[in-house]
Short mmCIF file of C-alpha atoms in Angstrom, two decimals:
data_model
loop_
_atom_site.label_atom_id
_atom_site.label_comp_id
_atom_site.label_asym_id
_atom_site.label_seq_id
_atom_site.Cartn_x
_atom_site.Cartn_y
_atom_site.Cartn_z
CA UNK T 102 0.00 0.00 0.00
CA UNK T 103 3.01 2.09 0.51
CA UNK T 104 3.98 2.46 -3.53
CA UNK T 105 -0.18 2.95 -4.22
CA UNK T 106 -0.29 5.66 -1.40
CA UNK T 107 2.76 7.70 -3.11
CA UNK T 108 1.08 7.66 -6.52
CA UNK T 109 -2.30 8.55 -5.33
CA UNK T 110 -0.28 11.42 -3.75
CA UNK T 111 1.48 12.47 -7.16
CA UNK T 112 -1.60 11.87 -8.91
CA UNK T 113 -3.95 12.91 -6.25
CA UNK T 114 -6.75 10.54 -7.58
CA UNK T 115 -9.65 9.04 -5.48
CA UNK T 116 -12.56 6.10 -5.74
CA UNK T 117 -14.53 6.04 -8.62
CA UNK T 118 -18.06 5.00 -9.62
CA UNK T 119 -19.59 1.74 -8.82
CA UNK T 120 -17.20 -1.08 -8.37
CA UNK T 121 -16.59 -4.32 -6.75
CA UNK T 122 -13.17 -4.66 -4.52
CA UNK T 123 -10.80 -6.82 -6.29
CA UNK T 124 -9.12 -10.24 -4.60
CA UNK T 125 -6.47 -12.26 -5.22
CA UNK T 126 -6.86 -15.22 -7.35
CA UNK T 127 -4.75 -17.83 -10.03
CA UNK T 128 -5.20 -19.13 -13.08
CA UNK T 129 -8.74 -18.87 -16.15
CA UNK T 130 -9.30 -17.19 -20.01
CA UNK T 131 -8.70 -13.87 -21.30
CA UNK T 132 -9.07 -12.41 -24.32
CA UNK T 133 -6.06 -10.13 -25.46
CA UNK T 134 -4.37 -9.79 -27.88
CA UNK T 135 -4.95 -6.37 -31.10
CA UNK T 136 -8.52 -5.25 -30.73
CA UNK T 137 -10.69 -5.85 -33.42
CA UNK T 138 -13.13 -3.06 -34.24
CA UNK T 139 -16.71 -2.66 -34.19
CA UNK T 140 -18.79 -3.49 -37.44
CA UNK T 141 -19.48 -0.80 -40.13
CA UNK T 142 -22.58 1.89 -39.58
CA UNK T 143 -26.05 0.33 -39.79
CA UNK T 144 -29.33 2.45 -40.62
CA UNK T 145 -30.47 2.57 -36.94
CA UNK T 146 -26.48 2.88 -36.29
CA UNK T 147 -24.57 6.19 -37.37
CA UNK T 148 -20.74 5.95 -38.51
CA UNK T 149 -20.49 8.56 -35.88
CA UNK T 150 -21.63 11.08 -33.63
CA UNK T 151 -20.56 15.04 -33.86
CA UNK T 152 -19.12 15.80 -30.27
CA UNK T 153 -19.22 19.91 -30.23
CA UNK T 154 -17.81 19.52 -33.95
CA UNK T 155 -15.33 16.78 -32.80
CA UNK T 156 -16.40 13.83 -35.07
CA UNK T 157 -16.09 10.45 -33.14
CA UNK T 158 -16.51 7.54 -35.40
CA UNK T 159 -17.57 4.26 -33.49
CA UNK T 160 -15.62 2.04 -35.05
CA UNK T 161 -12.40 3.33 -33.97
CA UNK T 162 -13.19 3.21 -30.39
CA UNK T 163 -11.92 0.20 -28.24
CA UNK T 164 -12.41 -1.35 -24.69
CA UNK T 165 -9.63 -2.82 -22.73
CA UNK T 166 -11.38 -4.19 -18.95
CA UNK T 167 -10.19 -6.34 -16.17
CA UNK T 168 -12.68 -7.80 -14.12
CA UNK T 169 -14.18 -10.95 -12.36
CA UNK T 170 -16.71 -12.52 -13.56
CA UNK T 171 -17.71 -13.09 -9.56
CA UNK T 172 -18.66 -9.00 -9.84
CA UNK T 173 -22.36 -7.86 -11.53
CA UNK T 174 -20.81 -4.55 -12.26
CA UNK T 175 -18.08 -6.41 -14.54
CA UNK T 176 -20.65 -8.41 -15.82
CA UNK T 177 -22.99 -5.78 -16.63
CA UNK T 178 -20.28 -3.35 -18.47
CA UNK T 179 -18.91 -7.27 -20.14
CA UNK T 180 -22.42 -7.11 -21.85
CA UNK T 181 -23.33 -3.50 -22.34
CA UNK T 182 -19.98 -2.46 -23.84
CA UNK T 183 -20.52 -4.79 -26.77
CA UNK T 184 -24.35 -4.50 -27.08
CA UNK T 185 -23.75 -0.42 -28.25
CA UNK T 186 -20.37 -0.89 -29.56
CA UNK T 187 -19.84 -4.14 -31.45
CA UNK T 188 -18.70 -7.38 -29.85
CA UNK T 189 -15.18 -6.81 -31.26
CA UNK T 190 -15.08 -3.58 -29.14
CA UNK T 191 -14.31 -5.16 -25.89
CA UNK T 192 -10.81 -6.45 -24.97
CA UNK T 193 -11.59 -8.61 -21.46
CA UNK T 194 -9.39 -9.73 -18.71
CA UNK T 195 -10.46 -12.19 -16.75
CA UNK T 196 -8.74 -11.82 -13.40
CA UNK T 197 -10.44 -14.77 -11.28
CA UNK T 198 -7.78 -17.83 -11.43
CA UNK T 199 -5.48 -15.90 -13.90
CA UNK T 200 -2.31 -15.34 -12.94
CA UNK T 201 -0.67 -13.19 -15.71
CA UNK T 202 -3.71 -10.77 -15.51
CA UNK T 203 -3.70 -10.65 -11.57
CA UNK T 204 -0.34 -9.43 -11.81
CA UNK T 205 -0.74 -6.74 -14.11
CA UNK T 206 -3.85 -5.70 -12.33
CA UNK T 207 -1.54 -5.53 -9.19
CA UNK T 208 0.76 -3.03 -10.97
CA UNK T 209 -2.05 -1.17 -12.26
CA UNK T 210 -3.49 -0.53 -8.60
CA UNK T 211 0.55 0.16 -7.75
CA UNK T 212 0.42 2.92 -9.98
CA UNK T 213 -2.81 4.35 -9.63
CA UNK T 214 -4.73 3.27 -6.63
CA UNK T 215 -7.36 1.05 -8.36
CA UNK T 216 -8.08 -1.74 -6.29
CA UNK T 217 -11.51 -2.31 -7.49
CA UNK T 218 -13.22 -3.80 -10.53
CA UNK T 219 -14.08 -3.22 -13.18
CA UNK T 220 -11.13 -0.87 -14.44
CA UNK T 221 -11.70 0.07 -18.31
CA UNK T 222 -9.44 1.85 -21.04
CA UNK T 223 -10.20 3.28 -23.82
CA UNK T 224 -8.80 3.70 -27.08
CA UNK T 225 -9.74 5.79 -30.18
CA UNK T 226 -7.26 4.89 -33.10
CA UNK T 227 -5.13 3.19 -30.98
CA UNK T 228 -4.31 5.68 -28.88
CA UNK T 229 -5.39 5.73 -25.65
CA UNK T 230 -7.68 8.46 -24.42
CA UNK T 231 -9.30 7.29 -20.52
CA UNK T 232 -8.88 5.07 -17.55
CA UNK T 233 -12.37 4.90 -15.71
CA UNK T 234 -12.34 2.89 -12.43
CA UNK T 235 -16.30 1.30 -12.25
CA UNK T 236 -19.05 0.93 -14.05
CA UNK T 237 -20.13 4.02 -16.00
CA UNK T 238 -22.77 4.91 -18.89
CA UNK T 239 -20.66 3.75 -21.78
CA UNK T 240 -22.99 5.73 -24.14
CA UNK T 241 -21.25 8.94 -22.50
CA UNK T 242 -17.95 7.48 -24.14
CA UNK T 243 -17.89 9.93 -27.01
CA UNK T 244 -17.90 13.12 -25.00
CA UNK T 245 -15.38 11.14 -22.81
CA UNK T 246 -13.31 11.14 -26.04
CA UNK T 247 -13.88 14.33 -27.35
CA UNK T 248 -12.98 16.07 -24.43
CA UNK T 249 -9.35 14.24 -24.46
CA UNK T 250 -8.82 14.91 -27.73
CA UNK T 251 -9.62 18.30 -27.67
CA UNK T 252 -7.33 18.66 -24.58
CA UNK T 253 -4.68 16.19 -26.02
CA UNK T 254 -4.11 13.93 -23.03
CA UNK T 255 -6.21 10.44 -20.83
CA UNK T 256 -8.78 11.26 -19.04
CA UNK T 257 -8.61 9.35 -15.43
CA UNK T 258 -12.02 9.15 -13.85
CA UNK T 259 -11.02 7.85 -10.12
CA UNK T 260 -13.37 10.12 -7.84
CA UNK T 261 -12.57 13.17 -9.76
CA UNK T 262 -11.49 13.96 -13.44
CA UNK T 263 -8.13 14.09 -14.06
CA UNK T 264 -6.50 15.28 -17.07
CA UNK T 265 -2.80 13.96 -17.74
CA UNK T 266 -1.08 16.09 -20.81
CA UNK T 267 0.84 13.89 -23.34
CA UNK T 268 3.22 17.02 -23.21
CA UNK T 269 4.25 16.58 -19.95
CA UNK T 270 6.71 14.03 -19.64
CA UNK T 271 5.57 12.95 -16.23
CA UNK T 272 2.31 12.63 -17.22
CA UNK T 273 3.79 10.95 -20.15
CA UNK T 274 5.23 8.37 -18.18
CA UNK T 275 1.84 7.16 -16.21
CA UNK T 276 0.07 7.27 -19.77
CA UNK T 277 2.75 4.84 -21.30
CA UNK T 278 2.91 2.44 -18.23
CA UNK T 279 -0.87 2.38 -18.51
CA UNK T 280 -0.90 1.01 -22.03
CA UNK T 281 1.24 -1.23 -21.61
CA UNK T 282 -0.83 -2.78 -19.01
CA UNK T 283 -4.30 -1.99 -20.73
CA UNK T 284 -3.61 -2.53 -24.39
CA UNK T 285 -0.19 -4.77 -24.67
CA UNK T 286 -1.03 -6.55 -21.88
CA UNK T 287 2.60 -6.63 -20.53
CA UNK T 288 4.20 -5.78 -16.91
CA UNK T 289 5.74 -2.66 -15.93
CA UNK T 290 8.97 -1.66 -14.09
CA UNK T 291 6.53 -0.07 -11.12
CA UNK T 292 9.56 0.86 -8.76
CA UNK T 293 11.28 2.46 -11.77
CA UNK T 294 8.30 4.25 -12.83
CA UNK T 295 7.68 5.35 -9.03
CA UNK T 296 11.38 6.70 -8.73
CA UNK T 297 10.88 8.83 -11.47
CA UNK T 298 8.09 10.35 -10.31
CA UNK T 299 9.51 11.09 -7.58
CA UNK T 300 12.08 13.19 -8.71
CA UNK T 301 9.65 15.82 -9.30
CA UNK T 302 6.95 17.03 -6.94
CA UNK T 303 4.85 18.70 -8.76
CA UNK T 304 1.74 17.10 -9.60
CA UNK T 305 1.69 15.10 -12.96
CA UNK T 306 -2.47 15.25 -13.38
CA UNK T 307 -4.09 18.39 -14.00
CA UNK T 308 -7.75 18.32 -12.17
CA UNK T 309 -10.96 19.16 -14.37
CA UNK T 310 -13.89 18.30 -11.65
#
């Protein structure tokens, strides 16, 4: 709790939404792996909805969620997400019995506090945009989007908003060690990242709410 407690200092985040705690556990499935994106515009479907005249086409954005499938909020965002996005949209990771993914998810709390489930990222292009810790309304995802865009940084929805600038090279830092863990699904030198961090006391999250 020590290295988690230093972060949430730097990053001065807090809890988040509805959520289950997470647990330890060993060994199941995951998906992983490139995401695959959501199916082409349908009549009832638009290619994509005009966020304050930032266009947001659907099929460019992408899920990336560890969860249990012993929590209803993980099972209610596994279903929603791909119900209004596609079922391509959603890159799952099981944590319950799996090893690999309860490890990551222990570096991920490390570095950001977030012990619970389900924690989400979100990609538009491939680039990642938000870390949300809990369930949300996933049909708010496009103003979610928008809003980093516009402001050219993640989004980090722990309690309050936080805005982390891909200019800012601390801020930099948290964003890369988080897709690493969200989207390559590989482990992260946490003590490293944590010593660097440290060398600078300034925050590296800018708060928006």
């Amino acid at each position: 709790m020590k290295k988690a407690g230093l972060v949430i200092m730097v990053l001065l985040l807090v809890g988040f939404a509805a959520g289950c705690i997470g647990s330890n556990g060993t060994g199941s499935t995951t998906s992983s792996g490139s995401p695959q994106k959501t199916t082409t515009a349908t009549p009832s479907k638009p290619a994509y909805v005009d966020v304050n005249g930032t266009r947001i086409y659907f099929n460019a954005i992408h899920f990336y969620m560890y969860g249990m499938k012993t929590c209803p909020h993980c099972r209610h965002m596994h279903e929603w997400i791909p119900k209004v996005y596609g079922k391509d949209a959603l890159t799952y990771y099981e944590l319950v019995n799996n090893q690999t993914n309860m490890k990551l998810f222990g570096e991920l709390a490390q570095l950001t506090g977030i012990t619970g489930v389900p924690a989400i990222a979100i990609t538009y292009n491939g680039t990642l945009y938000a870390v949300i810790d809990g369930e949300y309304n996933v049909t708010a995802t496009p103003q979610i989007l928008a809003a980093a865009i516009n402001n050219d940084g993640v989004l980090f929805f722990n309690g309050k908003t936080y805005l982390f600038p891909y200019k800012n090279p601390k801020a930099k830092l948290v964003i890369d060690a988080l897709y690493k863990i969200f989207v390559k699904h590989e482990s992260v030198d946490v003590q490293k990242i944590l010593d660097e961090l440290k060398t600078n006391s300034t925050s590296t999250g800018n708060s928006t709410g």
